[in-house]
Amino acid sequence: MIQESFEPKIIAFCCNWCSYAGADLAGTGRLKYPENIRIIRVPCSSRVDVSLILRAFQNGADGVMIAGCHPGDCHYDTGNYHTRKRMVLLKSLMTFMGLPPERLLVKWISGNEAERFKSTVEDFTKKLKQMGVYEKARDLRCSR
Amino acid sequence: MFKITEKLQQIAIKLLESGEVDLVLGYTQGNEPCQSIPYIATSPEEAKNLIFDSFSQKALSKYMIQDAFKNKKVALVVKGCDHRGIKLMLGENRVQRDQIYLIGVECSGMIRKEQLRKEIGQELHQLHLEFQNDYIEVMDGEKKREIEYEGVLSPFCLSCSHATPSEEEVDILLTGGMIPSILKDKNRTHEDNFKDINEIEKMTEDEKFDYWKRHLNRCKRCYSCRNACPVCTCRVCMFDRENPDYIDAAKDQLAQHQFYHIIRAFHVVDRCVGCGECSRVCPEGIPLHLLNQKLHRDLDKYYGSYVAGIDELPTPLSHANANEPDFFGKEAK
């Protein structure tokens, strides 16, 4: 279902130490990125529990993005190692259950990579626009 | 009948008479034939009701986290899979080792009652079952029939490689039971368990979704799978919270079922002992073990093989380090 006017909703969980700073830099640098994104600041990307991601999908998100520090740069040493371990499993389970894993994006963005943040969001938005509305994991009682 | 039953009763009587344990947690004959139910023996007389047979499926270790068993010395009857479960509980300080006395039993494989009924083609009342090495002898009055083990044994037992707890880790190991020859051969590999997964993986995305939709929409959210699971041992489950933010009892919402089962799979996957209780107890027959097995296989594939309850703690998902493969790096995407 591709609509001309369809604007996907993206929930982005950004790690406080790198990716949120990256997003901040994109803002202060006046870089324009799509307004489809809703940023939620989390202390660390490993804070993003599987339930948070699923809840975002239930509540009307068309895509969920998790952005953390590059491996090796974690403020808490091992946080993003946990993230990548979990997320690769979640993606494979989503595939197994017939839920498109492309709707979950994991990206490492550091504090000075404003350009990377911008391009990531742009690409993700473009991809989701092509994919259309996401209904498969939606709780139908939640209004869009 | 089962030799282990006699040995079990003897040891239970001895333990209870000497006061070494306060109670023995085991199995007894249920009201229906081919049904063993959990049983607590607190006196030598009660210990005579204890049995162990091919229908003693329920993992008893889960009782240990209940308040009623606190500050009591409990003797626990454990099969191989139960023992792996309790080892995880010990490692996670859910129970203390000096609080329990482990009676390990040599597991003869668990028989699925439903399958047996289907194979025989009639109700199990008034039938006399004789367990032989290669087949089950079913006697209905004068009539005799032979039932192959392969069709009635739990598929998880058929490929089980840790059926009996190791002798050093239990306080006493009861052996000498009749083991079906099909289990002794060990010609079945773990891969045989993954057959269904391979089939599902071949489906297209929509077929997969429909498959799980068909199954998960039957979920009543009775939480049997959680309650039966020997490694689901949180004192307060996230699904039991009074005001849950994430999940409610809405049964007409596929998303809620997906949510529950994905979360549960994630919570137990690295500790899953592969006993198959989740799908056995499911009143709707949802193949829940597939989710666990799928994740478990991925864990093995990406991060090396880990057998819960046999290998050292910590479990794979409770630690992480820099040397693991990165699937989200610049190169990968």
PDB file of N, CA, C and O in Angstrom, chain A residues 92-116:
ATOM      1  N   SER A  92      16.284 -11.812  13.712  1.00  0.00           N
ATOM      2  CA  SER A  92      16.093 -13.147  13.148  1.00  0.00           C
ATOM      3  C   SER A  92      14.763 -13.735  13.614  1.00  0.00           C
ATOM      4  O   SER A  92      14.097 -14.449  12.866  1.00  0.00           O
ATOM      5  N   LEU A  93      14.353 -13.413  14.845  1.00  0.00           N
ATOM      6  CA  LEU A  93      13.053 -13.914  15.301  1.00  0.00           C
ATOM      7  C   LEU A  93      11.917 -13.223  14.558  1.00  0.00           C
ATOM      8  O   LEU A  93      10.904 -13.843  14.238  1.00  0.00           O
ATOM      9  N   MET A  94      12.103 -11.933  14.278  1.00  0.00           N
ATOM     10  CA  MET A  94      11.078 -11.222  13.510  1.00  0.00           C
ATOM     11  C   MET A  94      10.932 -11.849  12.127  1.00  0.00           C
ATOM     12  O   MET A  94       9.827 -12.067  11.645  1.00  0.00           O
ATOM     13  N   THR A  95      12.066 -12.155  11.504  1.00  0.00           N
ATOM     14  CA  THR A  95      12.023 -12.814  10.199  1.00  0.00           C
ATOM     15  C   THR A  95      11.280 -14.141  10.305  1.00  0.00           C
ATOM     16  O   THR A  95      10.453 -14.474   9.456  1.00  0.00           O
ATOM     17  N   PHE A  96      11.592 -14.871  11.357  1.00  0.00           N
ATOM     18  CA  PHE A  96      10.994 -16.187  11.560  1.00  0.00           C
ATOM     19  C   PHE A  96       9.484 -16.103  11.727  1.00  0.00           C
ATOM     20  O   PHE A  96       8.746 -16.995  11.344  1.00  0.00           O
ATOM     21  N   MET A  97       9.026 -15.013  12.306  1.00  0.00           N
ATOM     22  CA  MET A  97       7.589 -14.876  12.553  1.00  0.00           C
ATOM     23  C   MET A  97       6.884 -14.108  11.446  1.00  0.00           C
ATOM     24  O   MET A  97       5.708 -13.805  11.561  1.00  0.00           O
ATOM     25  N   GLY A  98       7.618 -13.804  10.397  1.00  0.00           N
ATOM     26  CA  GLY A  98       6.987 -13.137   9.260  1.00  0.00           C
ATOM     27  C   GLY A  98       6.803 -11.650   9.436  1.00  0.00           C
ATOM     28  O   GLY A  98       5.987 -11.036   8.754  1.00  0.00           O
ATOM     29  N   LEU A  99       7.548 -11.058  10.348  1.00  0.00           N
ATOM     30  CA  LEU A  99       7.516  -9.606  10.517  1.00  0.00           C
ATOM     31  C   LEU A  99       8.760  -9.050   9.822  1.00  0.00           C
ATOM     32  O   LEU A  99       9.847  -9.562  10.025  1.00  0.00           O
ATOM     33  N   PRO A 100       8.611  -8.044   8.987  1.00  0.00           N
ATOM     34  CA  PRO A 100       9.770  -7.575   8.221  1.00  0.00           C
ATOM     35  C   PRO A 100      10.860  -7.004   9.113  1.00  0.00           C
ATOM     36  O   PRO A 100      10.626  -6.026   9.830  1.00  0.00           O
ATOM     37  N   PRO A 101      12.044  -7.593   9.091  1.00  0.00           N
ATOM     38  CA  PRO A 101      13.129  -7.119   9.965  1.00  0.00           C
ATOM     39  C   PRO A 101      13.714  -5.799   9.515  1.00  0.00           C
ATOM     40  O   PRO A 101      14.446  -5.158  10.262  1.00  0.00           O
ATOM     41  N   GLU A 102      13.398  -5.393   8.269  1.00  0.00           N
ATOM     42  CA  GLU A 102      13.964  -4.126   7.784  1.00  0.00           C
ATOM     43  C   GLU A 102      13.396  -2.932   8.537  1.00  0.00           C
ATOM     44  O   GLU A 102      13.940  -1.826   8.486  1.00  0.00           O
ATOM     45  N   ARG A 103      12.293  -3.160   9.225  1.00  0.00           N
ATOM     46  CA  ARG A 103      11.673  -2.044   9.949  1.00  0.00           C
ATOM     47  C   ARG A 103      12.414  -1.723  11.236  1.00  0.00           C
ATOM     48  O   ARG A 103      12.082  -0.765  11.921  1.00  0.00           O
ATOM     49  N   LEU A 104      13.341  -2.565  11.580  1.00  0.00           N
ATOM     50  CA  LEU A 104      14.161  -2.314  12.759  1.00  0.00           C
ATOM     51  C   LEU A 104      15.566  -2.003  12.278  1.00  0.00           C
ATOM     52  O   LEU A 104      16.178  -2.796  11.575  1.00  0.00           O
ATOM     53  N   LEU A 105      16.027  -0.829  12.611  1.00  0.00           N
ATOM     54  CA  LEU A 105      17.350  -0.411  12.143  1.00  0.00           C
ATOM     55  C   LEU A 105      18.272  -0.217  13.337  1.00  0.00           C
ATOM     56  O   LEU A 105      17.911   0.444  14.297  1.00  0.00           O
ATOM     57  N   VAL A 106      19.412  -0.815  13.268  1.00  0.00           N
ATOM     58  CA  VAL A 106      20.417  -0.609  14.310  1.00  0.00           C
ATOM     59  C   VAL A 106      21.605   0.060  13.647  1.00  0.00           C
ATOM     60  O   VAL A 106      22.095  -0.401  12.623  1.00  0.00           O
ATOM     61  N   LYS A 107      22.022   1.143  14.229  1.00  0.00           N
ATOM     62  CA  LYS A 107      23.086   1.921  13.591  1.00  0.00           C
ATOM     63  C   LYS A 107      24.012   2.478  14.666  1.00  0.00           C
ATOM     64  O   LYS A 107      23.558   2.878  15.740  1.00  0.00           O
ATOM     65  N   TRP A 108      25.278   2.479  14.346  1.00  0.00           N
ATOM     66  CA  TRP A 108      26.233   3.090  15.273  1.00  0.00           C
ATOM     67  C   TRP A 108      26.540   4.503  14.786  1.00  0.00           C
ATOM     68  O   TRP A 108      27.038   4.704  13.680  1.00  0.00           O
ATOM     69  N   ILE A 109      26.212   5.499  15.612  1.00  0.00           N
ATOM     70  CA  ILE A 109      26.433   6.893  15.226  1.00  0.00           C
ATOM     71  C   ILE A 109      27.141   7.599  16.381  1.00  0.00           C
ATOM     72  O   ILE A 109      26.646   7.594  17.500  1.00  0.00           O
ATOM     73  N   SER A 110      28.266   8.173  16.117  1.00  0.00           N
ATOM     74  CA  SER A 110      28.998   8.814  17.213  1.00  0.00           C
ATOM     75  C   SER A 110      28.643  10.297  17.286  1.00  0.00           C
ATOM     76  O   SER A 110      27.906  10.822  16.453  1.00  0.00           O
ATOM     77  N   GLY A 111      29.177  10.950  18.298  1.00  0.00           N
ATOM     78  CA  GLY A 111      28.778  12.312  18.615  1.00  0.00           C
ATOM     79  C   GLY A 111      29.136  13.341  17.559  1.00  0.00           C
ATOM     80  O   GLY A 111      28.555  14.420  17.505  1.00  0.00           O
ATOM     81  N   ASN A 112      30.100  13.037  16.694  1.00  0.00           N
ATOM     82  CA  ASN A 112      30.472  14.044  15.694  1.00  0.00           C
ATOM     83  C   ASN A 112      29.984  13.653  14.293  1.00  0.00           C
ATOM     84  O   ASN A 112      30.379  14.244  13.314  1.00  0.00           O
ATOM     85  N   GLU A 113      29.128  12.623  14.238  1.00  0.00           N
ATOM     86  CA  GLU A 113      28.687  12.159  12.923  1.00  0.00           C
ATOM     87  C   GLU A 113      27.297  12.694  12.593  1.00  0.00           C
ATOM     88  O   GLU A 113      26.363  11.926  12.378  1.00  0.00           O
ATOM     89  N   ALA A 114      27.171  13.995  12.585  1.00  0.00           N
ATOM     90  CA  ALA A 114      25.870  14.599  12.284  1.00  0.00           C
ATOM     91  C   ALA A 114      25.419  14.232  10.884  1.00  0.00           C
ATOM     92  O   ALA A 114      24.241  13.943  10.653  1.00  0.00           O
ATOM     93  N   GLU A 115      26.372  14.212   9.970  1.00  0.00           N
ATOM     94  CA  GLU A 115      26.049  13.897   8.572  1.00  0.00           C
ATOM     95  C   GLU A 115      25.520  12.473   8.445  1.00  0.00           C
ATOM     96  O   GLU A 115      24.550  12.209   7.737  1.00  0.00           O
ATOM     97  N   ARG A 116      26.146  11.569   9.206  1.00  0.00           N
ATOM     98  CA  ARG A 116      25.726  10.167   9.191  1.00  0.00           C
ATOM     99  C   ARG A 116      24.335  10.018   9.786  1.00  0.00           C
ATOM    100  O   ARG A 116      23.501   9.253   9.287  1.00  0.00           O
TER     101      ARG A 116
END
